[in-house]
GROMACS .gro file of C-alpha atoms in nm:
model
  217
    1MET     CA    1   0.001  -0.002  -0.001
    2LEU     CA    2   0.290   0.232   0.076
    3THR     CA    3   0.428   0.187  -0.274
    4GLY     CA    4   0.091   0.246  -0.446
    5ALA     CA    5   0.013   0.552  -0.238
    6THR     CA    6   0.362   0.693  -0.304
    7LEU     CA    7   0.323   0.645  -0.680
    8ILE     CA    8  -0.004   0.830  -0.687
    9ILE     CA    9   0.066   1.107  -0.436
   10GLU     CA   10   0.424   1.182  -0.528
   11ASN     CA   11   0.354   1.189  -0.901
   12GLY     CA   12   0.028   1.380  -0.866
   13ILE     CA   13   0.134   1.651  -0.623
   14GLY     CA   14   0.482   1.678  -0.774
   15LEU     CA   15   0.328   1.747  -1.118
   16LEU     CA   16   0.069   1.986  -0.974
   17LEU     CA   17   0.331   2.189  -0.787
   18ALA     CA   18   0.567   2.199  -1.084
   19THR     CA   19   0.287   2.320  -1.311
   20LEU     CA   20   0.175   2.590  -1.066
   21VAL     CA   21   0.527   2.715  -1.009
   22TYR     CA   22   0.607   2.718  -1.381
   23PHE     CA   23   0.300   2.908  -1.492
   24LEU     CA   24   0.221   3.130  -1.195
   25TRP     CA   25   0.570   3.256  -1.097
   26SER     CA   26   0.851   3.406  -1.296
   27LYS     CA   27   1.145   3.197  -1.412
   28LYS     CA   28   1.379   3.388  -1.178
   29SER     CA   29   1.187   3.255  -0.879
   30HIS     CA   30   1.183   2.890  -0.997
   31GLY     CA   31   1.515   2.822  -0.827
   32ILE     CA   32   1.386   2.947  -0.493
   33TYR     CA   33   1.076   2.728  -0.503
   34ASN     CA   34   1.283   2.437  -0.624
   35ALA     CA   35   1.519   2.472  -0.326
   36LEU     CA   36   1.234   2.507  -0.076
   37ILE     CA   37   1.026   2.214  -0.203
   38PHE     CA   38   1.333   1.993  -0.264
   39ALA     CA   39   1.475   2.060   0.085
   40PRO     CA   40   1.311   1.753   0.257
   41VAL     CA   41   1.472   1.524   0.000
   42VAL     CA   42   1.819   1.587   0.137
   43ILE     CA   43   1.715   1.508   0.497
   44PRO     CA   44   1.812   1.152   0.596
   45PRO     CA   45   1.506   0.928   0.615
   46ILE     CA   46   1.568   0.831   0.978
   47TYR     CA   47   1.556   1.197   1.076
   48VAL     CA   48   1.235   1.245   0.882
   49GLY     CA   49   1.088   0.952   1.079
   50ILE     CA   50   1.195   1.102   1.410
   51LEU     CA   51   1.061   1.442   1.309
   52TRP     CA   52   0.720   1.306   1.208
   53SER     CA   53   0.705   1.087   1.518
   54TRP     CA   54   0.735   1.410   1.718
   55PHE     CA   55   0.468   1.576   1.501
   56ALA     CA   56   0.231   1.283   1.568
   57HIS     CA   57   0.300   1.260   1.942
   58PRO     CA   58  -0.034   1.256   2.132
   59ASP     CA   59   0.080   1.508   2.391
   60LEU     CA   60   0.356   1.716   2.232
   61GLY     CA   61   0.283   1.678   1.859
   62LEU     CA   62   0.188   1.973   1.643
   63VAL     CA   63  -0.065   1.767   1.448
   64ASN     CA   64  -0.286   1.723   1.756
   65ILE     CA   65  -0.312   2.100   1.791
   66PHE     CA   66  -0.517   2.102   1.468
   67ILE     CA   67  -0.711   1.781   1.504
   68GLN     CA   68  -0.807   1.814   1.874
   69PRO     CA   69  -1.081   2.070   1.806
   70LEU     CA   70  -1.230   1.832   1.547
   71PHE     CA   71  -1.234   1.516   1.764
   72GLY     CA   72  -1.253   1.674   2.106
   73LYS     CA   73  -0.945   1.481   2.224
   74ARG     CA   74  -0.583   1.417   2.141
   75LEU     CA   75  -0.523   1.116   1.918
   76SER     CA   76  -0.234   0.870   1.924
   77LEU     CA   77  -0.175   0.875   1.552
   78LEU     CA   78   0.099   0.614   1.563
   79GLY     CA   79  -0.094   0.399   1.811
   80ASP     CA   80  -0.377   0.310   1.576
   81PRO     CA   81  -0.319   0.084   1.273
   82VAL     CA   82  -0.511   0.304   1.029
   83THR     CA   83  -0.376   0.643   1.135
   84ALA     CA   84  -0.024   0.501   1.176
   85LEU     CA   85  -0.020   0.385   0.815
   86LEU     CA   86  -0.161   0.717   0.696
   87THR     CA   87   0.100   0.908   0.896
   88VAL     CA   88   0.382   0.699   0.751
   89ILE     CA   89   0.247   0.755   0.400
   90ILE     CA   90   0.227   1.130   0.458
   91ALA     CA   91   0.577   1.145   0.605
   92ASN     CA   92   0.725   0.944   0.319
   93ASN     CA   93   0.560   1.158   0.056
   94TRP     CA   94   0.652   1.481   0.236
   95LYS     CA   95   1.014   1.373   0.200
   96TRP     CA   96   1.003   1.269  -0.165
   97ILE     CA   97   0.752   1.501  -0.336
   98GLY     CA   98   1.033   1.750  -0.394
   99PHE     CA   99   1.214   1.495  -0.606
  100ALA     CA  100   0.923   1.448  -0.844
  101PHE     CA  101   0.859   1.824  -0.841
  102SER     CA  102   1.217   1.901  -0.951
  103ILE     CA  103   1.207   1.645  -1.234
  104TYR     CA  104   0.874   1.776  -1.362
  105LEU     CA  105   0.982   2.140  -1.336
  106ALA     CA  106   1.297   2.066  -1.533
  107ALA     CA  107   1.094   1.886  -1.799
  108LEU     CA  108   0.853   2.183  -1.824
  109GLN     CA  109   1.141   2.425  -1.858
  110GLU     CA  110   1.276   2.223  -2.151
  111MET     CA  111   0.949   2.233  -2.338
  112PRO     CA  112   0.936   2.500  -2.616
  113VAL     CA  113   0.730   2.804  -2.525
  114SER     CA  114   0.591   2.815  -2.876
  115MET     CA  115   0.369   2.518  -2.786
  116TYR     CA  116   0.182   2.719  -2.523
  117GLU     CA  117   0.170   3.031  -2.738
  118ALA     CA  118   0.025   2.847  -3.035
  119ALA     CA  119  -0.242   2.690  -2.816
  120GLN     CA  120  -0.331   3.025  -2.662
  121LEU     CA  121  -0.360   3.183  -3.005
  122ASP     CA  122  -0.604   2.905  -3.099
  123GLY     CA  123  -0.816   2.998  -2.797
  124ALA     CA  124  -0.719   2.716  -2.559
  125ASN     CA  125  -0.748   2.797  -2.190
  126ARG     CA  126  -0.496   2.680  -1.926
  127LEU     CA  127  -0.697   2.371  -1.840
  128ARG     CA  128  -0.696   2.252  -2.204
  129ILE     CA  129  -0.331   2.334  -2.235
  130PHE     CA  130  -0.257   2.122  -1.932
  131PHE     CA  131  -0.456   1.817  -2.046
  132TYR     CA  132  -0.386   1.827  -2.420
  133ILE     CA  133  -0.030   1.965  -2.435
  134ILE     CA  134   0.152   1.937  -2.105
  135LEU     CA  135   0.039   1.585  -2.000
  136PRO     CA  136   0.118   1.419  -2.336
  137ALA     CA  137   0.454   1.594  -2.349
  138LEU     CA  138   0.537   1.471  -1.999
  139LYS     CA  139   0.437   1.110  -2.064
  140ARG     CA  140   0.794   0.976  -2.070
  141THR     CA  141   0.895   1.179  -1.767
  142PHE     CA  142   0.591   1.043  -1.581
  143LEU     CA  143   0.675   0.683  -1.661
  144ILE     CA  144   1.043   0.716  -1.581
  145LEU     CA  145   0.947   0.870  -1.246
  146MET     CA  146   0.723   0.572  -1.187
  147VAL     CA  147   1.030   0.345  -1.220
  148LEU     CA  148   1.234   0.558  -0.981
  149ILE     CA  149   0.953   0.601  -0.728
  150THR     CA  150   0.875   0.228  -0.732
  151ALA     CA  151   1.238   0.139  -0.671
  152GLY     CA  152   1.261   0.394  -0.392
  153ALA     CA  153   0.936   0.287  -0.227
  154PHE     CA  154   1.050  -0.078  -0.217
  155GLN     CA  155   1.363   0.036  -0.030
  156THR     CA  156   1.177   0.231   0.237
  157PHE     CA  157   1.320   0.116   0.568
  158ASP     CA  158   1.480   0.390   0.778
  159LEU     CA  159   1.174   0.610   0.792
  160VAL     CA  160   0.937   0.327   0.891
  161PHE     CA  161   1.184   0.180   1.138
  162SER     CA  162   1.233   0.512   1.318
  163MET     CA  163   0.861   0.596   1.323
  164THR     CA  164   0.678   0.273   1.406
  165ALA     CA  165   0.920  -0.023   1.365
  166GLY     CA  166   0.636  -0.184   1.168
  167GLY     CA  167   0.363  -0.146   1.433
  168PRO     CA  168   0.110  -0.125   1.563
  169GLY     CA  169  -0.001  -0.474   1.481
  170ARG     CA  170   0.230  -0.491   1.176
  171SER     CA  171   0.010  -0.232   1.005
  172THR     CA  172   0.313  -0.036   0.879
  173ALA     CA  173   0.544  -0.330   0.814
  174VAL     CA  174   0.727  -0.307   0.482
  175LEU     CA  175   0.927  -0.574   0.300
  176PRO     CA  176   1.274  -0.435   0.383
  177LEU     CA  177   1.179  -0.422   0.749
  178TYR     CA  178   1.058  -0.782   0.735
  179ILE     CA  179   1.384  -0.890   0.572
  180TYR     CA  180   1.582  -0.702   0.841
  181GLU     CA  181   1.388  -0.878   1.117
  182MET     CA  182   1.433  -1.220   0.961
  183ALA     CA  183   1.808  -1.167   0.929
  184PHE     CA  184   1.898  -0.987   1.251
  185PHE     CA  185   1.626  -1.091   1.496
  186TYR     CA  186   1.563  -1.451   1.395
  187TYR     CA  187   1.902  -1.509   1.225
  188ASP     CA  188   1.736  -1.677   0.927
  189PHE     CA  189   1.979  -1.535   0.673
  190GLY     CA  190   1.881  -1.783   0.405
  191TYR     CA  191   1.518  -1.680   0.415
  192ALA     CA  192   1.611  -1.312   0.433
  193SER     CA  193   1.840  -1.353   0.129
  194ALA     CA  194   1.562  -1.524  -0.063
  195MET     CA  195   1.318  -1.242   0.019
  196SER     CA  196   1.579  -0.987  -0.090
  197VAL     CA  197   1.608  -1.161  -0.425
  198ILE     CA  198   1.228  -1.168  -0.461
  199MET     CA  199   1.209  -0.796  -0.381
  200PHE     CA  200   1.479  -0.731  -0.643
  201LEU     CA  201   1.292  -0.937  -0.905
  202ILE     CA  202   0.964  -0.757  -0.829
  203THR     CA  203   1.135  -0.420  -0.875
  204ILE     CA  204   1.301  -0.530  -1.198
  205GLY     CA  205   0.974  -0.679  -1.325
  206LEU     CA  206   0.777  -0.360  -1.264
  207SER     CA  207   1.056  -0.152  -1.416
  208LEU     CA  208   1.051  -0.367  -1.730
  209ILE     CA  209   0.674  -0.323  -1.756
  210TYR     CA  210   0.716   0.055  -1.728
  211PHE     CA  211   0.994   0.066  -1.986
  212ARG     CA  212   0.796  -0.162  -2.217
  213PHE     CA  213   0.508   0.086  -2.191
  214ILE     CA  214   0.743   0.371  -2.275
  215LYS     CA  215   0.874   0.184  -2.578
  216LEU     CA  216   0.526   0.110  -2.705
  217LYS     CA  217   0.430   0.474  -2.673
   0.00000   0.00000   0.00000
C-alpha cells in the first residue's frame, strides 16, 4: 500500500506543484521554489521519521493542535493501525515529493514556449493546455518517475523503522523491515536472502513493464 500511495501522491502532487510554479511565478523565482520544495529530499530518512514521530506525538505533537478541536481529544496517531499507516504515507511523501517536483519542473522548462503560445492563439485555456499539451509531453517523464519512485518505495526502511518499527499490529510493516527482522532478529539469513532476491525481481519486473510501456508509446 505504501508503494501504491507513493506512486499516486508523489507523481500527482509533484506534477501539480511543478505546473503551478512554472505558470504562476517568474522563471527567476523557480530556483527558490525548487530549493524550498526539494529541501526535505536531502534530509536523511531516519531523521524524517523522528521528526514526524514528534509531530504525531499525542501530547507534544503539532498535528494534535489542529485535530483536537475536530475530535474533542488528542489522538495517538501512531498507536492506531489506520492512522499510523496514513502518517507513515504522509511522512514518506513529504520527504520525496520534492524529487518528483524537480524532475517535472525541469521537464517543463525544456518544453518550447511556442507550444503554449500556439495553443493560446487558438483559444485554448490553461486547463486545455494542461490536459492536451503538457500531460502528453510529460508522458515519458511520468513513466520514468514511476520506475524511480517504485524502486525507492521498495527500499523504504529507515523512515518506517524510526517511526513505528512496523507497528502497531504490523500495520506499517514493509518488505525491507521484514527482511531485516528475519536476518537480525531470527538469524534466518537464508530466508532473508531469498526475500531480498524476490524484492529485487519484483522491482526489476515492474521496471521492465514501465519501460515496455514507454517503448510502445
